[in-house]
mmCIF file of C-alpha atoms in Angstrom:
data_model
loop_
_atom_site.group_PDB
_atom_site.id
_atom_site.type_symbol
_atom_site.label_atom_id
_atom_site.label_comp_id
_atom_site.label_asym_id
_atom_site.label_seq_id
_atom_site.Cartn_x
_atom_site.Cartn_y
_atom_site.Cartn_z
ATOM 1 C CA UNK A 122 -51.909 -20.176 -13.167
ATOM 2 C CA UNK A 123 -55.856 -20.951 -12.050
ATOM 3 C CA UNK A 124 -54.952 -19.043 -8.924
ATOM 4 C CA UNK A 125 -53.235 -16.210 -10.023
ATOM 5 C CA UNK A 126 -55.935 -15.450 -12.186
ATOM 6 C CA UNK A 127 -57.326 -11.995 -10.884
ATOM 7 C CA UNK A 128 -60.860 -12.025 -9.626
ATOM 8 C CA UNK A 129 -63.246 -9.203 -10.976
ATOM 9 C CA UNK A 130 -66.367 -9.172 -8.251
ATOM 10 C CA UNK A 131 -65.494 -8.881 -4.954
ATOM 11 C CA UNK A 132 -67.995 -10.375 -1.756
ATOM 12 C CA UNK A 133 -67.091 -9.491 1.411
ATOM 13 C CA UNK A 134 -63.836 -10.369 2.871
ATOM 14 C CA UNK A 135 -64.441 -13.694 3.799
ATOM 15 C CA UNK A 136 -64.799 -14.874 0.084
ATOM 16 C CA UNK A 137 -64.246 -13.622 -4.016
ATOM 17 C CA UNK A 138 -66.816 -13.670 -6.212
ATOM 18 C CA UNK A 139 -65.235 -15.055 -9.507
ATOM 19 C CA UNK A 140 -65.060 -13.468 -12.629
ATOM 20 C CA UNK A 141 -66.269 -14.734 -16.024
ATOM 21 C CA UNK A 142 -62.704 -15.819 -16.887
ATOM 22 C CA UNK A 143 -61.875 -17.276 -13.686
ATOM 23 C CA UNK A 144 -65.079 -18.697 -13.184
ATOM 24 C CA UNK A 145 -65.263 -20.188 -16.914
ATOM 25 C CA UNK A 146 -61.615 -21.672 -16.068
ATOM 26 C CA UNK A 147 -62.472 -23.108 -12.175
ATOM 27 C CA UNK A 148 -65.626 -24.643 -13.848
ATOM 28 C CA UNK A 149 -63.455 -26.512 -16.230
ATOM 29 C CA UNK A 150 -61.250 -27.657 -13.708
ATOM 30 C CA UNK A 151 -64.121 -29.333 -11.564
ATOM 31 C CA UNK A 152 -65.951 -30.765 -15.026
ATOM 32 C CA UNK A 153 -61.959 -32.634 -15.707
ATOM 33 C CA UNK A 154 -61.951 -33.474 -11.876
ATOM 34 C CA UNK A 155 -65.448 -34.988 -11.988
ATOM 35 C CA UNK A 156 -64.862 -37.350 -15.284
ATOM 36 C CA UNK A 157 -62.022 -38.828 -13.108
ATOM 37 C CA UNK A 158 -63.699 -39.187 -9.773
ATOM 38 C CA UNK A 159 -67.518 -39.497 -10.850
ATOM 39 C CA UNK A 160 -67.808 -43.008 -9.783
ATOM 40 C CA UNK A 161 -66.887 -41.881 -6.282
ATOM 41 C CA UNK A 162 -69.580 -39.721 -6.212
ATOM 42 C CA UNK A 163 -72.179 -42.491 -8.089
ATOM 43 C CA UNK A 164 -70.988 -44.790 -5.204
ATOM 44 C CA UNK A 165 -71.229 -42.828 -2.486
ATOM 45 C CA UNK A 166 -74.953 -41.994 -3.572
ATOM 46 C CA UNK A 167 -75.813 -45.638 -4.238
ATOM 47 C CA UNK A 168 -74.513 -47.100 -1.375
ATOM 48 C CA UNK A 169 -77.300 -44.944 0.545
ATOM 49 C CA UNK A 170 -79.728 -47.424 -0.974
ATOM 50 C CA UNK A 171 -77.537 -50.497 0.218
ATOM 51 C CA UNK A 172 -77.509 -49.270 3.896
ATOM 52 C CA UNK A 173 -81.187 -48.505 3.642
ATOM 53 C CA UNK A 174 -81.679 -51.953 2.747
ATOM 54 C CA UNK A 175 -80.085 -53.625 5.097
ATOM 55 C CA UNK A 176 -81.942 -51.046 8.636
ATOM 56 C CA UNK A 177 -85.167 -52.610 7.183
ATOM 57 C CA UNK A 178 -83.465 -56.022 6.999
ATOM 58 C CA UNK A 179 -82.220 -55.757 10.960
ATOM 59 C CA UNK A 180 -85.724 -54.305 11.451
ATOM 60 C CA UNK A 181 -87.336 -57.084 9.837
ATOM 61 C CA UNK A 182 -85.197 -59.640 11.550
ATOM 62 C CA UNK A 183 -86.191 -58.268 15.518
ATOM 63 C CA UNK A 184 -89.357 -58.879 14.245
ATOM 64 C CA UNK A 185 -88.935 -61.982 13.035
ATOM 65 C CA UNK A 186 -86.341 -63.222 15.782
ATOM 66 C CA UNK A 187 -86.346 -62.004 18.792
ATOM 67 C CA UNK A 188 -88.537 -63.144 21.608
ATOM 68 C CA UNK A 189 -90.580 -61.040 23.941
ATOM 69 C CA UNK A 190 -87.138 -60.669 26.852
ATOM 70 C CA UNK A 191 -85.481 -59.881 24.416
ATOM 71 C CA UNK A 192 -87.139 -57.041 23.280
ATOM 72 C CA UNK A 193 -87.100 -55.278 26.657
ATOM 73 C CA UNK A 194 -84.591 -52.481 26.610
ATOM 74 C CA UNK A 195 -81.328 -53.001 28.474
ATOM 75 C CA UNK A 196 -80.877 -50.906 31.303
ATOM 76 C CA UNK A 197 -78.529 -47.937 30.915
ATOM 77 C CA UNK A 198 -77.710 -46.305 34.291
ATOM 78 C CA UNK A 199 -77.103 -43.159 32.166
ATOM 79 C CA UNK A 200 -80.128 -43.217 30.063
ATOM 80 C CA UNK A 201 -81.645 -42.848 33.456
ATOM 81 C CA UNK A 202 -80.701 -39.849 34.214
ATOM 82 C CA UNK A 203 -81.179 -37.914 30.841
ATOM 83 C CA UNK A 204 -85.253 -36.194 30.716
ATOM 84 C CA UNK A 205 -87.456 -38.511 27.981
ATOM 85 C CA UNK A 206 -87.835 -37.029 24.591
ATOM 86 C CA UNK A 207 -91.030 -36.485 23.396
ATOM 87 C CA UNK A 208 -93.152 -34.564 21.098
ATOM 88 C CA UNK A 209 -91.330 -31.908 18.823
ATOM 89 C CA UNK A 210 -88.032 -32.586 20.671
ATOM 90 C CA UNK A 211 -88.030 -35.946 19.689
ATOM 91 C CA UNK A 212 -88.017 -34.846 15.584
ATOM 92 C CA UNK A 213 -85.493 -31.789 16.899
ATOM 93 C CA UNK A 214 -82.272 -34.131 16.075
ATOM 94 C CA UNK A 215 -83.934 -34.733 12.399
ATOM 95 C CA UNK A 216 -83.800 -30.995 12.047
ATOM 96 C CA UNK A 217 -80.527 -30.729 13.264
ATOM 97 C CA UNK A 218 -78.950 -33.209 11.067
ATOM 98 C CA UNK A 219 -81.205 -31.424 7.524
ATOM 99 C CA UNK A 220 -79.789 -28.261 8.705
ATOM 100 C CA UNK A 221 -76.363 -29.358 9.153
ATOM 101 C CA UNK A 222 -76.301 -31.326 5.817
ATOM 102 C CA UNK A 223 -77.951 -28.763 4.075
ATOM 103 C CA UNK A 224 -75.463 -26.237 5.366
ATOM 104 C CA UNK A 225 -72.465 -28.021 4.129
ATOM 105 C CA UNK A 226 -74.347 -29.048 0.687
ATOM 106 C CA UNK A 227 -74.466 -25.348 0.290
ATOM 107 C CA UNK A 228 -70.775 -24.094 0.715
ATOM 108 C CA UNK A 229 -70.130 -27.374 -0.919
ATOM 109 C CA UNK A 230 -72.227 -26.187 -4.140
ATOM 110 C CA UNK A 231 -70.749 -22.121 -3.461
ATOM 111 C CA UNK A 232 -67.288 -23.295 -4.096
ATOM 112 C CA UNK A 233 -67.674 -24.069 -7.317
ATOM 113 C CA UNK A 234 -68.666 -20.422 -7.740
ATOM 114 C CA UNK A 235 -66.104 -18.339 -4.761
ATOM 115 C CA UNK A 236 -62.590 -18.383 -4.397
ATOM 116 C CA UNK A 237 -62.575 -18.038 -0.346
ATOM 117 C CA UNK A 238 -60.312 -16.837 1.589
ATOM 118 C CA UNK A 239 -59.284 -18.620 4.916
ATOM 119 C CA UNK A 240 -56.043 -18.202 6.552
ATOM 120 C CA UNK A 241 -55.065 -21.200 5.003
ATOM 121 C CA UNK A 242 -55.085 -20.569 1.341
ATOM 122 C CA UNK A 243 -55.562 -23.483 -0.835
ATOM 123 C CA UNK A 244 -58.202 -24.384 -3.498
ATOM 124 C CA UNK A 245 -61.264 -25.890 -2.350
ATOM 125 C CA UNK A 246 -62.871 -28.190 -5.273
ATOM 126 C CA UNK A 247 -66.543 -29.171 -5.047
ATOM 127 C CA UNK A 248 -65.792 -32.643 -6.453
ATOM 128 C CA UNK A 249 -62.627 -33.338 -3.808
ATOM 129 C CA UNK A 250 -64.990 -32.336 -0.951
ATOM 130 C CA UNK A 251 -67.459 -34.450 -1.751
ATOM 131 C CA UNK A 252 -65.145 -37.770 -2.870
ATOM 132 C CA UNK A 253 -63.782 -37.861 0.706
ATOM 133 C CA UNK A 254 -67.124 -36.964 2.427
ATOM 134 C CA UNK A 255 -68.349 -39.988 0.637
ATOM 135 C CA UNK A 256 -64.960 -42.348 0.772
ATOM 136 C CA UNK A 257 -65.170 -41.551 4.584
ATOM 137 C CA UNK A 258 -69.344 -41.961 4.746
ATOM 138 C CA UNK A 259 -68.585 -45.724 3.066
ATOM 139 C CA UNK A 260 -66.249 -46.754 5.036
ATOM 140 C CA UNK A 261 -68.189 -45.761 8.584
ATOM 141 C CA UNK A 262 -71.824 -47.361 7.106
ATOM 142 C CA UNK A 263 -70.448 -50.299 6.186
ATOM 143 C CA UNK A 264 -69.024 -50.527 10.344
ATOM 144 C CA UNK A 265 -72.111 -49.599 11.361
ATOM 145 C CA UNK A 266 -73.938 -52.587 9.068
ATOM 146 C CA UNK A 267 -71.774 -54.840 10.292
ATOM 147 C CA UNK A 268 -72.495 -53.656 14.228
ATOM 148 C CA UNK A 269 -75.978 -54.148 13.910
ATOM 149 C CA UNK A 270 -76.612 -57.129 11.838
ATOM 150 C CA UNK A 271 -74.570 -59.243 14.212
ATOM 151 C CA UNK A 272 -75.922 -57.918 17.146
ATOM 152 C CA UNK A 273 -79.288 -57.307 17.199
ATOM 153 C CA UNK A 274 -80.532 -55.081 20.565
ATOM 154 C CA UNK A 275 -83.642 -53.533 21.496
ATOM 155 C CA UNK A 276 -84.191 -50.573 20.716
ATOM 156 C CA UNK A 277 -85.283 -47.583 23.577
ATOM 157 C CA UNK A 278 -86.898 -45.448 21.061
ATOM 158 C CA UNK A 279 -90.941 -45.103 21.068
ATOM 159 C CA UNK A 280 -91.779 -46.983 18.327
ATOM 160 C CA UNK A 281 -89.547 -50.005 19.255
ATOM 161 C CA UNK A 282 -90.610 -50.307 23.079
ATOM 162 C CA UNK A 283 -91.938 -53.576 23.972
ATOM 163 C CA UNK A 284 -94.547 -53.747 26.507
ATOM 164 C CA UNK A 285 -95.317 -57.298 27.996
ATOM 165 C CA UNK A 286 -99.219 -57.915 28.165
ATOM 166 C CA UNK A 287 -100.891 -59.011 31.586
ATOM 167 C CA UNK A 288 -101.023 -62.963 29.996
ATOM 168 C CA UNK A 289 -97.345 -62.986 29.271
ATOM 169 C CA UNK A 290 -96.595 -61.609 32.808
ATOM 170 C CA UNK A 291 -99.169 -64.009 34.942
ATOM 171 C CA UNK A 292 -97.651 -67.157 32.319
ATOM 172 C CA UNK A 293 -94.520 -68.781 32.943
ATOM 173 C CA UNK A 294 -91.523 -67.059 32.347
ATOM 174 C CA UNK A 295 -90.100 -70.021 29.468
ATOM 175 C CA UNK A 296 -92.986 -68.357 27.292
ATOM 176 C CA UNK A 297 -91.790 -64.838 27.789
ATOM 177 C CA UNK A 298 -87.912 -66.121 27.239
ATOM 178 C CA UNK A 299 -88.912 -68.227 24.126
ATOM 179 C CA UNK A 300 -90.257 -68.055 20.827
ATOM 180 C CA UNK A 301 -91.134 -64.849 18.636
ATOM 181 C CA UNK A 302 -92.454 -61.548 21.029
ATOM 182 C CA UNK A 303 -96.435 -61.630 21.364
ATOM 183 C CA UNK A 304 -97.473 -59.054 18.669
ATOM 184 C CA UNK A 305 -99.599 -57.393 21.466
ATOM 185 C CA UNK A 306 -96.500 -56.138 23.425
ATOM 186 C CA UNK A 307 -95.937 -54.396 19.910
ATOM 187 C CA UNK A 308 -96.488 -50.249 20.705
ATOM 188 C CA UNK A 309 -98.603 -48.544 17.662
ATOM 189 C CA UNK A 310 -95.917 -47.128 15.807
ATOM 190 C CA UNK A 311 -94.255 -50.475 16.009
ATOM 191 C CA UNK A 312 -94.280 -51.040 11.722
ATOM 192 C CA UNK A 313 -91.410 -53.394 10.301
ATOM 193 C CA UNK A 314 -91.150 -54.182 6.859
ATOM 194 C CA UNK A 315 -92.780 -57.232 6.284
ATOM 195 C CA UNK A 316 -92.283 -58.424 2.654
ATOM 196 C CA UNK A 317 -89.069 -58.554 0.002
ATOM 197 C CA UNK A 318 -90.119 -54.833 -1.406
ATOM 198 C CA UNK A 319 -90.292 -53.124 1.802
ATOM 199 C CA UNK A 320 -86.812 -54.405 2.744
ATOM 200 C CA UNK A 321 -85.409 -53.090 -0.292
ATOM 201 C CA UNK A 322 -87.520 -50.093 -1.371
ATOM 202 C CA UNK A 323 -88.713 -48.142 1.900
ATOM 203 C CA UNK A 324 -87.081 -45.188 3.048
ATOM 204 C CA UNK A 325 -87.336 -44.034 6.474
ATOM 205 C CA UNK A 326 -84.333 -43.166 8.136
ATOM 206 C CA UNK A 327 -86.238 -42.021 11.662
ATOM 207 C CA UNK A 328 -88.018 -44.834 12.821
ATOM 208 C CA UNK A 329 -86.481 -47.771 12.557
ATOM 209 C CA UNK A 330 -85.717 -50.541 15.387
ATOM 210 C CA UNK A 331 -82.834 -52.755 15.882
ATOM 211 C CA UNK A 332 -80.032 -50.682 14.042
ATOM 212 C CA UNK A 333 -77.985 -49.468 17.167
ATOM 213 C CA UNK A 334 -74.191 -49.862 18.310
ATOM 214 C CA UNK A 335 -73.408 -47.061 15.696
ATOM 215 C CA UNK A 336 -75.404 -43.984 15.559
ATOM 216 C CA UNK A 337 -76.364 -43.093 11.957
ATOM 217 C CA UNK A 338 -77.444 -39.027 13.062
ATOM 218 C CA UNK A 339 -73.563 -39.296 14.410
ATOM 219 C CA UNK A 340 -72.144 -40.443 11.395
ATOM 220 C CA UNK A 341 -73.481 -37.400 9.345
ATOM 221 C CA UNK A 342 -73.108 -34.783 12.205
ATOM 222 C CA UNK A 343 -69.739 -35.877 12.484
ATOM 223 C CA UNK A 344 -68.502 -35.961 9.126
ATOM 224 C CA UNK A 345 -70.226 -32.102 8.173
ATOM 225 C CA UNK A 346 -68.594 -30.949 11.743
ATOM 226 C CA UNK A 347 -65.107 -32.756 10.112
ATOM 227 C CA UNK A 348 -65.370 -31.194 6.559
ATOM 228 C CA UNK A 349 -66.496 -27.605 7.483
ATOM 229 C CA UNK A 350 -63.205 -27.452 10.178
ATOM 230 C CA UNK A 351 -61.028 -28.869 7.344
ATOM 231 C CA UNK A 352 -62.687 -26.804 4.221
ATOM 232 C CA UNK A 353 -64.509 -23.855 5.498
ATOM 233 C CA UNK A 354 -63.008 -23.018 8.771
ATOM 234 C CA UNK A 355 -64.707 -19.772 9.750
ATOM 235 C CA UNK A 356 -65.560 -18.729 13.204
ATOM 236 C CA UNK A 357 -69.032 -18.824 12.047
ATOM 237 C CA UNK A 358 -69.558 -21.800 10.521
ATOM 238 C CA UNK A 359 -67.594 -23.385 13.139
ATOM 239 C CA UNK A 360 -69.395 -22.444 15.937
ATOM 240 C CA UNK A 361 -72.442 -23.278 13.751
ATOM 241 C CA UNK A 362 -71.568 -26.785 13.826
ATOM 242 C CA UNK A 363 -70.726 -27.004 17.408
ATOM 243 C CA UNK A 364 -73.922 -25.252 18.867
ATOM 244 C CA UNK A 365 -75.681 -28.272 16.759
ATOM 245 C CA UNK A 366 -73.733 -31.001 17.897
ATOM 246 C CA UNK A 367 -73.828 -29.752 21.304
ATOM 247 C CA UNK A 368 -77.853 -30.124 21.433
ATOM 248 C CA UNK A 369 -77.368 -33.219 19.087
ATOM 249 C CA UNK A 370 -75.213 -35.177 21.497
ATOM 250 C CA UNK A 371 -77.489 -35.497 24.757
ATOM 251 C CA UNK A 372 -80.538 -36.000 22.243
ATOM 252 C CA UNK A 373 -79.630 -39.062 20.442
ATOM 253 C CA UNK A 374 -78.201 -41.055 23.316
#
Protein backbone atom coordinates (compact mmCIF):
# COMPACT_ATOMS: atom_id res chain seq x y z
CA UNK A 1 0.00 0.00 0.00
CA UNK A 2 3.32 2.37 0.89
CA UNK A 3 3.99 2.18 -2.81
CA UNK A 4 0.91 2.76 -4.35
CA UNK A 5 0.58 5.75 -2.47
CA UNK A 6 0.53 8.63 -5.17
CA UNK A 7 3.35 11.10 -4.97
CA UNK A 8 2.38 14.91 -5.08
CA UNK A 9 5.93 16.79 -6.09
CA UNK A 10 7.52 15.62 -8.88
CA UNK A 11 11.79 16.02 -9.45
CA UNK A 12 12.99 15.21 -12.54
CA UNK A 13 12.60 11.86 -14.01
CA UNK A 14 15.19 10.15 -12.38
CA UNK A 15 13.46 10.48 -8.88
CA UNK A 16 9.78 11.63 -6.92
CA UNK A 17 9.75 14.04 -4.55
CA UNK A 18 7.34 12.65 -1.81
CA UNK A 19 4.36 14.10 -0.65
CA UNK A 20 3.37 14.97 2.94
CA UNK A 21 1.34 11.73 3.16
CA UNK A 22 3.75 9.57 1.55
CA UNK A 23 6.56 11.10 3.07
CA UNK A 24 4.88 11.11 6.72
CA UNK A 25 4.16 7.22 5.95
CA UNK A 26 7.96 6.23 4.36
CA UNK A 27 9.33 8.10 7.48
CA UNK A 28 7.44 5.78 9.70
CA UNK A 29 8.48 2.88 7.96
CA UNK A 30 12.33 3.67 8.37
CA UNK A 31 11.71 4.93 12.30
CA UNK A 32 9.96 0.86 12.76
CA UNK A 33 12.95 -0.43 10.56
CA UNK A 34 15.55 1.40 12.66
CA UNK A 35 14.16 0.20 16.33
CA UNK A 36 14.78 -3.33 14.85
CA UNK A 37 18.13 -2.92 13.22
CA UNK A 38 19.67 0.07 15.34
CA UNK A 39 22.27 -2.02 16.90
CA UNK A 40 23.56 -2.77 13.41
CA UNK A 41 24.05 0.60 12.81
CA UNK A 42 25.58 1.34 16.69
CA UNK A 43 27.99 -1.55 15.73
CA UNK A 44 28.99 -0.74 12.63
CA UNK A 45 29.91 2.87 14.00
CA UNK A 46 31.73 1.49 17.05
CA UNK A 47 33.65 -0.97 15.55
CA UNK A 48 35.43 2.09 13.66
CA UNK A 49 36.97 2.80 17.05
CA UNK A 50 38.06 -0.98 17.49
CA UNK A 51 39.92 -1.02 14.08
CA UNK A 52 41.41 2.34 14.89
CA UNK A 53 42.77 0.85 17.87
CA UNK A 54 44.29 -1.87 16.77
CA UNK A 55 46.44 0.40 13.18
CA UNK A 56 48.01 2.26 16.19
CA UNK A 57 48.62 -1.07 17.96
CA UNK A 58 50.46 -2.68 14.60
CA UNK A 59 52.02 0.81 14.39
CA UNK A 60 53.19 0.72 17.79
CA UNK A 61 54.41 -2.81 17.55
CA UNK A 62 56.96 -2.02 14.16
CA UNK A 63 58.16 0.32 16.41
CA UNK A 64 58.63 -1.61 19.11
CA UNK A 65 59.65 -4.93 17.16
CA UNK A 66 61.08 -4.80 14.25
CA UNK A 67 64.75 -4.36 13.63
CA UNK A 68 66.42 -1.99 11.26
CA UNK A 69 66.29 -5.02 7.91
CA UNK A 70 63.35 -5.34 8.64
CA UNK A 71 62.11 -2.13 8.15
CA UNK A 72 63.50 -1.79 4.61
CA UNK A 73 60.71 -2.05 2.11
CA UNK A 74 60.41 -5.27 0.13
CA UNK A 75 61.04 -4.94 -3.35
CA UNK A 76 58.02 -4.91 -5.67
CA UNK A 77 59.04 -5.25 -9.35
CA UNK A 78 55.73 -3.41 -10.02
CA UNK A 79 56.02 -0.67 -7.57
CA UNK A 80 58.96 0.04 -9.76
CA UNK A 81 57.48 0.95 -12.49
CA UNK A 82 54.53 3.16 -11.17
CA UNK A 83 55.86 7.37 -10.94
CA UNK A 84 56.37 8.25 -6.85
CA UNK A 85 53.58 10.11 -5.27
CA UNK A 86 54.27 13.16 -3.79
CA UNK A 87 52.96 16.42 -2.73
CA UNK A 88 49.12 17.06 -3.35
CA UNK A 89 48.87 13.72 -5.24
CA UNK A 90 49.85 11.91 -2.41
CA UNK A 91 46.54 13.39 -0.19
CA UNK A 92 44.53 12.99 -3.83
CA UNK A 93 43.34 9.26 -2.74
CA UNK A 94 42.08 10.94 0.76
CA UNK A 95 39.94 13.14 -1.40
CA UNK A 96 38.82 10.51 -3.42
CA UNK A 97 37.68 8.25 -0.77
CA UNK A 98 35.67 11.79 1.30
CA UNK A 99 34.13 12.34 -1.97
CA UNK A 100 33.07 8.94 -2.63
CA UNK A 101 31.75 8.39 0.97
CA UNK A 102 30.24 11.56 1.08
CA UNK A 103 28.49 10.88 -2.19
CA UNK A 104 26.87 7.74 -1.09
CA UNK A 105 26.10 9.28 2.58
CA UNK A 106 24.09 11.67 0.55
CA UNK A 107 21.72 9.47 -1.67
CA UNK A 108 21.87 7.34 1.38
CA UNK A 109 20.28 10.33 3.55
CA UNK A 110 17.92 11.47 0.05
CA UNK A 111 16.15 8.22 0.19
CA UNK A 112 14.58 8.71 3.09
CA UNK A 113 13.06 11.74 1.38
CA UNK A 114 12.62 10.40 -2.84
CA UNK A 115 10.94 7.58 -4.13
CA UNK A 116 13.49 6.95 -7.24
CA UNK A 117 12.95 5.52 -10.06
CA UNK A 118 15.50 2.98 -11.61
CA UNK A 119 14.60 0.39 -14.02
CA UNK A 120 14.48 -1.85 -11.32
CA UNK A 121 11.72 -0.71 -9.11
CA UNK A 122 11.94 -1.65 -5.56
CA UNK A 123 12.06 0.40 -2.30
CA UNK A 124 15.26 1.64 -1.23
CA UNK A 125 15.31 2.10 2.79
CA UNK A 126 17.98 4.32 4.37
CA UNK A 127 18.32 1.94 7.34
CA UNK A 128 18.69 -1.46 4.94
CA UNK A 129 21.43 0.39 2.99
CA UNK A 130 23.29 1.20 5.65
CA UNK A 131 22.88 -2.35 7.85
CA UNK A 132 24.58 -4.19 4.95
CA UNK A 133 27.15 -1.41 4.17
CA UNK A 134 28.11 -1.90 7.73
CA UNK A 135 27.47 -5.97 8.11
CA UNK A 136 29.77 -6.10 4.95
CA UNK A 137 32.39 -3.15 6.37
CA UNK A 138 32.68 -5.64 9.72
CA UNK A 139 33.22 -8.47 8.26
CA UNK A 140 36.19 -7.09 5.70
CA UNK A 141 38.00 -4.93 8.86
CA UNK A 142 38.05 -7.57 10.96
CA UNK A 143 40.18 -9.65 7.72
CA UNK A 144 42.12 -6.91 7.34
CA UNK A 145 43.05 -6.82 11.42
CA UNK A 146 43.78 -10.09 11.33
CA UNK A 147 46.25 -9.62 8.00
CA UNK A 148 48.20 -7.15 9.59
CA UNK A 149 48.62 -8.02 13.15
CA UNK A 150 50.12 -11.35 12.18
CA UNK A 151 52.20 -10.11 9.66
CA UNK A 152 53.80 -7.14 10.26
CA UNK A 153 55.66 -5.53 6.83
CA UNK A 154 57.25 -2.38 6.13
CA UNK A 155 55.58 -0.03 4.97
CA UNK A 156 56.65 2.03 1.37
CA UNK A 157 54.80 5.07 2.30
CA UNK A 158 56.88 8.41 3.30
CA UNK A 159 56.42 8.49 6.70
CA UNK A 160 57.29 4.76 7.28
CA UNK A 161 60.60 4.63 5.07
CA UNK A 162 63.54 3.52 6.91
CA UNK A 163 66.77 4.93 6.01
CA UNK A 164 69.94 3.10 7.44
CA UNK A 165 72.52 5.72 8.89
CA UNK A 166 76.29 5.67 7.66
CA UNK A 167 77.22 3.73 11.34
CA UNK A 168 74.71 1.01 10.75
CA UNK A 169 76.00 0.54 7.14
CA UNK A 170 80.04 0.66 7.92
CA UNK A 171 78.97 -1.86 11.32
CA UNK A 172 78.45 -5.39 10.96
CA UNK A 173 75.55 -6.56 9.38
CA UNK A 174 74.27 -8.85 12.88
CA UNK A 175 73.59 -5.18 14.24
CA UNK A 176 71.54 -4.10 11.30
CA UNK A 177 69.65 -7.76 11.32
CA UNK A 178 69.14 -7.62 15.18
CA UNK A 179 67.58 -5.80 17.82
CA UNK A 180 65.02 -2.76 17.61
CA UNK A 181 65.75 -0.25 14.22
CA UNK A 182 68.22 2.72 15.24
CA UNK A 183 65.72 5.61 15.84
CA UNK A 184 67.96 7.69 13.44
CA UNK A 185 66.95 5.64 10.31
CA UNK A 186 63.42 6.96 11.53
CA UNK A 187 62.23 9.70 8.51
CA UNK A 188 60.52 12.98 10.23
CA UNK A 189 57.09 12.12 9.84
CA UNK A 190 57.94 8.79 11.31
CA UNK A 191 55.35 9.34 14.73
CA UNK A 192 53.95 6.00 16.36
CA UNK A 193 51.88 6.02 19.23
CA UNK A 194 53.89 5.58 22.07
CA UNK A 195 51.75 5.21 25.25
CA UNK A 196 48.25 3.18 26.25
CA UNK A 197 46.06 6.51 25.21
CA UNK A 198 47.48 7.01 21.89
CA UNK A 199 46.81 3.36 20.98
CA UNK A 200 43.35 3.67 21.88
CA UNK A 201 42.32 7.32 21.39
CA UNK A 202 44.23 8.75 18.18
CA UNK A 203 42.65 9.02 15.00
CA UNK A 204 44.54 9.21 11.91
CA UNK A 205 43.57 7.07 9.27
CA UNK A 206 46.43 8.51 6.61
CA UNK A 207 49.58 7.98 8.11
CA UNK A 208 49.99 5.08 9.69
CA UNK A 209 52.82 2.26 9.21
CA UNK A 210 52.65 -1.40 9.38
CA UNK A 211 48.84 -1.96 8.53
CA UNK A 212 49.21 -3.46 4.91
CA UNK A 213 48.08 -6.87 3.20
CA UNK A 214 44.51 -5.27 3.05
CA UNK A 215 44.02 -1.85 1.80
CA UNK A 216 41.69 0.16 4.08
CA UNK A 217 41.04 3.20 1.05
CA UNK A 218 39.93 -0.24 -0.92
CA UNK A 219 37.67 -1.42 1.52
CA UNK A 220 35.54 1.86 1.46
CA UNK A 221 35.98 2.55 -2.35
CA UNK A 222 34.84 -0.77 -2.88
CA UNK A 223 31.93 -1.10 -0.81
CA UNK A 224 30.36 2.74 -2.06
CA UNK A 225 31.29 1.44 -5.82
CA UNK A 226 29.14 -2.01 -4.57
CA UNK A 227 26.13 -0.15 -2.96
CA UNK A 228 25.62 2.68 -5.55
CA UNK A 229 25.54 -0.33 -8.56
CA UNK A 230 23.12 -2.29 -6.31
CA UNK A 231 20.92 0.87 -4.89
CA UNK A 232 21.35 3.78 -7.12
CA UNK A 233 22.31 2.46 -10.43
CA UNK A 234 22.32 5.52 -12.67
CA UNK A 235 24.61 6.10 -15.53
CA UNK A 236 25.80 8.97 -13.59
CA UNK A 237 26.52 7.91 -10.46
CA UNK A 238 27.97 4.91 -11.92
CA UNK A 239 30.39 6.30 -13.96
CA UNK A 240 31.01 8.60 -10.95
CA UNK A 241 32.30 5.81 -9.04
CA UNK A 242 34.35 4.30 -11.71
CA UNK A 243 36.25 7.53 -12.89
CA UNK A 244 37.28 7.52 -8.94
CA UNK A 245 38.30 4.15 -8.61
CA UNK A 246 40.04 4.28 -11.79
CA UNK A 247 42.54 7.15 -10.43
CA UNK A 248 42.21 5.40 -6.94
CA UNK A 249 43.59 2.06 -8.07
CA UNK A 250 47.20 2.98 -9.49
CA UNK A 251 47.45 5.55 -6.46
CA UNK A 252 47.23 3.38 -3.52
CA UNK A 253 49.35 0.50 -4.73
Amino acid sequence: KLLEMPSVLRAPRWCTVLGHEHLVASLAVQWAILQREYLWILFGVAFQVVHSCFTNLVFYLENKLLSGAQRMPLYDLAFDFLPVVTGAWWHFTDYLIYSMLFSVGFLVVVSAFVSFDFDVRRPVYAIFVLKRYFQTLITLQTLRILSFMFTLLPGSSVQCLYTPTEAQLAGPASDFVSGVADPAGNPPEWDPPTTLYEILFRIDPATGCGDLMFSSHTIFATLCVMLVWDYFPWRVSKLYMAVCMAFLIPLTL
